mmCIF file of C-alpha atoms in Angstrom:
data_model
loop_
_atom_site.group_PDB
_atom_site.id
_atom_site.type_symbol
_atom_site.label_atom_id
_atom_site.label_comp_id
_atom_site.label_asym_id
_atom_site.label_seq_id
_atom_site.Cartn_x
_atom_site.Cartn_y
_atom_site.Cartn_z
ATOM 1 C CA MET A 1 0.000 0.000 0.000
ATOM 2 C CA GLN A 2 1.332 3.419 -0.930
ATOM 3 C CA ARG A 3 1.761 6.177 1.609
ATOM 4 C CA ARG A 4 -0.841 8.397 -0.078
ATOM 5 C CA THR A 5 -3.429 5.603 -0.028
ATOM 6 C CA LEU A 6 -2.712 4.930 3.637
ATOM 7 C CA LEU A 7 -3.146 8.615 4.500
ATOM 8 C CA LYS A 8 -6.443 8.764 2.581
ATOM 9 C CA LEU A 9 -7.659 5.648 4.371
ATOM 10 C CA GLY A 10 -6.715 7.105 7.767
ATOM 11 C CA LEU A 11 -8.394 10.421 6.982
ATOM 12 C CA GLY A 12 -11.525 8.661 5.746
ATOM 13 C CA ALA A 13 -11.710 6.486 8.878
ATOM 14 C CA THR A 14 -11.302 9.577 11.060
ATOM 15 C CA VAL A 15 -14.119 11.397 9.260
ATOM 16 C CA ILE A 16 -16.399 8.371 9.610
ATOM 17 C CA LEU A 17 -15.585 8.004 13.329
ATOM 18 C CA VAL A 18 -16.193 11.700 13.996
ATOM 19 C CA ALA A 19 -19.460 11.662 12.036
ATOM 20 C CA ALA A 20 -20.649 8.503 13.793
ATOM 21 C CA GLY A 21 -19.673 9.878 17.191
ATOM 22 C CA GLY A 22 -21.408 13.174 16.454
ATOM 23 C CA GLY A 23 -24.533 11.345 15.325
ATOM 24 C CA VAL A 24 -24.579 9.236 18.467
ATOM 25 C CA ALA A 25 -24.058 12.357 20.597
ATOM 26 C CA LEU A 26 -27.051 14.033 18.974
ATOM 27 C CA LEU A 27 -29.282 10.984 19.325
ATOM 28 C CA ASN A 28 -28.164 9.833 22.767
ATOM 29 C CA PRO A 29 -26.134 12.441 24.676
ATOM 30 C CA ALA A 30 -24.255 11.249 27.755
ATOM 31 C CA LEU A 31 -25.648 14.114 29.835
ATOM 32 C CA SER A 32 -29.166 15.410 29.932
ATOM 33 C CA ARG A 33 -29.893 18.226 32.405
ATOM 34 C CA GLY A 34 -26.827 17.179 34.393
ATOM 35 C CA ARG A 35 -27.918 13.530 34.627
ATOM 36 C CA LEU A 36 -25.730 10.717 33.302
ATOM 37 C CA SER A 37 -27.170 8.437 30.623
ATOM 38 C CA GLU A 38 -27.013 4.674 31.125
ATOM 39 C CA GLY A 39 -23.873 4.442 28.971
ATOM 40 C CA ALA A 40 -22.187 7.330 30.768
ATOM 41 C CA ARG A 41 -23.025 5.744 34.139
ATOM 42 C CA ALA A 42 -21.364 2.509 32.994
ATOM 43 C CA VAL A 43 -18.240 4.458 31.982
ATOM 44 C CA MET A 44 -18.052 6.391 35.239
ATOM 45 C CA HIS A 45 -18.833 3.280 37.312
ATOM 46 C CA ALA A 46 -15.887 1.437 35.744
ATOM 47 C CA VAL A 47 -13.638 4.501 36.051
ATOM 48 C CA ALA A 48 -14.585 4.868 39.733
ATOM 49 C CA GLN A 49 -13.691 1.258 40.452
ATOM 50 C CA ALA A 50 -10.333 1.682 38.705
ATOM 51 C CA VAL A 51 -9.366 5.097 40.079
ATOM 52 C CA LEU A 52 -10.613 4.476 43.606
ATOM 53 C CA ASP A 53 -9.253 0.929 43.861
ATOM 54 C CA GLY A 54 -8.013 0.573 47.431
ATOM 55 C CA ALA A 55 -10.080 3.512 48.725
ATOM 56 C CA LEU A 56 -13.440 1.786 48.259
ATOM 57 C CA PRO A 57 -14.876 -0.541 50.904
ATOM 58 C CA SER A 58 -13.744 -4.136 50.456
ATOM 59 C CA ALA A 59 -17.177 -5.746 50.980
ATOM 60 C CA ALA A 60 -19.032 -5.977 47.651
ATOM 61 C CA ASP A 61 -22.369 -4.614 48.915
ATOM 62 C CA GLU A 62 -20.702 -1.684 50.695
ATOM 63 C CA ARG A 63 -18.568 -0.983 47.612
ATOM 64 C CA ASP A 64 -21.674 -0.954 45.384
ATOM 65 C CA ARG A 65 -23.437 1.479 47.737
ATOM 66 C CA ALA A 66 -20.341 3.705 47.873
ATOM 67 C CA ILE A 67 -20.087 3.792 44.072
ATOM 68 C CA GLU A 68 -23.804 4.523 43.688
ATOM 69 C CA ALA A 69 -23.522 7.399 46.189
ATOM 70 C CA HIS A 70 -20.412 8.558 44.312
ATOM 71 C CA LEU A 71 -22.315 8.614 40.995
ATOM 72 C CA GLN A 72 -25.076 10.684 42.588
ATOM 73 C CA ARG A 73 -22.502 13.201 43.925
ATOM 74 C CA LEU A 74 -20.911 13.250 40.488
ATOM 75 C CA GLU A 75 -24.237 14.108 38.855
ATOM 76 C CA THR A 76 -24.801 16.876 41.407
ATOM 77 C CA ALA A 77 -21.371 18.321 40.655
ATOM 78 C CA ILE A 78 -21.860 18.089 36.883
ATOM 79 C CA ALA A 79 -25.260 19.819 37.121
ATOM 80 C CA ALA A 80 -23.483 22.833 38.656
ATOM 81 C CA PHE A 81 -20.959 23.115 35.791
ATOM 82 C CA PRO A 82 -21.386 25.814 33.156
ATOM 83 C CA PRO A 83 -23.209 24.639 30.013
ATOM 84 C CA ALA A 84 -20.029 24.691 27.913
ATOM 85 C CA VAL A 85 -18.234 22.362 30.353
ATOM 86 C CA GLN A 86 -21.255 20.079 30.498
ATOM 87 C CA ALA A 87 -21.296 19.922 26.684
ATOM 88 C CA GLU A 88 -17.604 18.973 26.501
ATOM 89 C CA LEU A 89 -17.985 16.346 29.208
ATOM 90 C CA SER A 90 -21.067 14.982 27.457
ATOM 91 C CA GLN A 91 -19.074 14.621 24.224
ATOM 92 C CA LEU A 92 -16.276 12.772 26.027
ATOM 93 C CA LEU A 93 -18.638 10.395 27.825
ATOM 94 C CA THR A 94 -20.741 9.828 24.706
ATOM 95 C CA LEU A 95 -17.641 8.814 22.767
ATOM 96 C CA LEU A 96 -16.408 6.555 25.557
ATOM 97 C CA ALA A 97 -19.832 4.918 25.872
ATOM 98 C CA THR A 98 -19.719 3.746 22.242
ATOM 99 C CA ALA A 99 -17.635 0.728 21.236
ATOM 100 C CA PRO A 100 -15.624 2.554 18.528
ATOM 101 C CA GLY A 101 -14.999 5.526 20.804
ATOM 102 C CA ARG A 102 -14.029 3.302 23.724
ATOM 103 C CA VAL A 103 -11.496 1.427 21.601
ATOM 104 C CA ALA A 104 -10.145 4.528 19.816
ATOM 105 C CA LEU A 105 -9.941 6.835 22.815
ATOM 106 C CA ALA A 106 -9.333 4.488 25.736
ATOM 107 C CA GLY A 107 -7.908 1.456 23.952
ATOM 108 C CA LEU A 108 -10.344 -0.746 25.877
ATOM 109 C CA THR A 109 -11.744 -3.662 23.875
ATOM 110 C CA SER A 110 -14.093 -4.999 26.568
ATOM 111 C CA PRO A 111 -17.355 -3.154 27.297
ATOM 112 C CA TRP A 112 -17.093 -1.008 30.427
ATOM 113 C CA PRO A 113 -19.320 -3.228 32.632
ATOM 114 C CA GLN A 114 -17.394 -6.379 31.679
ATOM 115 C CA ALA A 115 -13.894 -4.901 31.876
ATOM 116 C CA SER A 116 -11.822 -5.817 34.909
ATOM 117 C CA VAL A 117 -10.402 -3.150 37.204
ATOM 118 C CA ALA A 118 -6.925 -3.947 35.856
ATOM 119 C CA GLN A 119 -8.099 -3.527 32.247
ATOM 120 C CA VAL A 120 -9.691 -0.152 32.990
ATOM 121 C CA GLN A 121 -6.612 0.968 34.918
ATOM 122 C CA ALA A 122 -4.398 -0.023 31.969
ATOM 123 C CA SER A 123 -6.621 1.849 29.513
ATOM 124 C CA LEU A 124 -6.590 4.943 31.725
ATOM 125 C CA GLN A 125 -2.802 4.780 31.949
ATOM 126 C CA GLY A 126 -2.699 4.489 28.162
ATOM 127 C CA MET A 127 -4.732 7.693 27.934
ATOM 128 C CA ARG A 128 -2.574 9.377 30.559
ATOM 129 C CA PHE A 129 0.706 8.698 28.770
ATOM 130 C CA SER A 130 -0.609 9.058 25.215
ATOM 131 C CA SER A 131 1.199 11.374 22.843
ATOM 132 C CA LEU A 132 -2.201 12.851 21.944
ATOM 133 C CA ALA A 133 -3.216 15.767 24.151
ATOM 134 C CA LEU A 134 -6.902 14.890 23.641
ATOM 135 C CA LYS A 135 -6.453 11.510 25.313
ATOM 136 C CA GLN A 136 -4.473 13.065 28.159
ATOM 137 C CA GLN A 137 -7.193 15.663 28.715
ATOM 138 C CA GLY A 138 -9.832 12.929 28.740
ATOM 139 C CA TYR A 139 -7.849 10.983 31.334
ATOM 140 C CA HIS A 140 -7.415 14.024 33.587
ATOM 141 C CA ALA A 141 -11.109 14.906 33.315
ATOM 142 C CA LEU A 142 -12.196 11.380 34.284
ATOM 143 C CA ARG A 143 -9.688 11.069 37.125
ATOM 144 C CA ASP A 144 -10.240 14.557 38.547
ATOM 145 C CA LEU A 145 -14.035 14.290 38.448
ATOM 146 C CA THR A 146 -13.892 10.882 40.094
ATOM 147 C CA ASN A 147 -11.580 11.993 42.882
ATOM 148 C CA ALA A 148 -13.415 15.261 43.522
ATOM 149 C CA ALA A 149 -16.830 13.605 43.753
ATOM 150 C CA TYR A 150 -15.635 10.700 45.888
ATOM 151 C CA PHE A 151 -13.434 12.541 48.361
ATOM 152 C CA SER A 152 -15.981 15.317 48.909
ATOM 153 C CA ASP A 153 -17.946 12.803 51.005
ATOM 154 C CA PRO A 154 -17.014 12.800 54.715
ATOM 155 C CA THR A 155 -17.682 9.045 54.956
ATOM 156 C CA ALA A 156 -14.798 8.512 52.511
ATOM 157 C CA TRP A 157 -12.570 10.478 54.880
ATOM 158 C CA GLN A 158 -13.425 8.110 57.730
ATOM 159 C CA ARG A 159 -12.458 5.057 55.660
ATOM 160 C CA MET A 160 -9.047 6.639 55.013
ATOM 161 C CA GLY A 161 -8.527 7.603 58.631
ATOM 162 C CA TYR A 162 -8.770 11.344 57.914
ATOM 163 C CA PRO A 163 -10.637 13.009 60.796
ATOM 164 C CA GLY A 164 -11.811 15.912 58.653
ATOM 165 C CA PRO A 165 -10.999 19.590 58.886
ATOM 166 C CA THR A 166 -10.359 20.995 62.319
ATOM 167 C CA ASP A 167 -12.517 23.769 63.700
ATOM 168 C CA ILE A 168 -10.670 27.017 64.147
#
């Protein structure tokens, strides 16, 4: 295959991926009035398990309750973001919720609910150390949102042994 043909093929695939992702975003946005769609919840659930591994309760039922409470805090935080930030986050989560977007952006071949914590951690590290700034920005957005929403809860502080802020 000649170089020119390869470049045309790459450009064509990019256009198709962007058009498909844009179409999906219009039909099924990841955020609606600050609420996560089912696909976006699956993405953020998997990201929470990977990012917060070791900080979450070890018992499965307690861990599930902690993640559900985390997702509710996350939605509350997102609802307070300016519309432009919500739109960008919705685009990121919409892309990650689709199979082509998940593979292209995160390098994760398994669907989010079926991916192991180690697989999600590896895909996040791939985004973090990517040479593409877009992937790095996506990683930082996912990690920072996850940490901010989780560690804003005083019950998370207790699990870590942090007594909370002192009264002055």
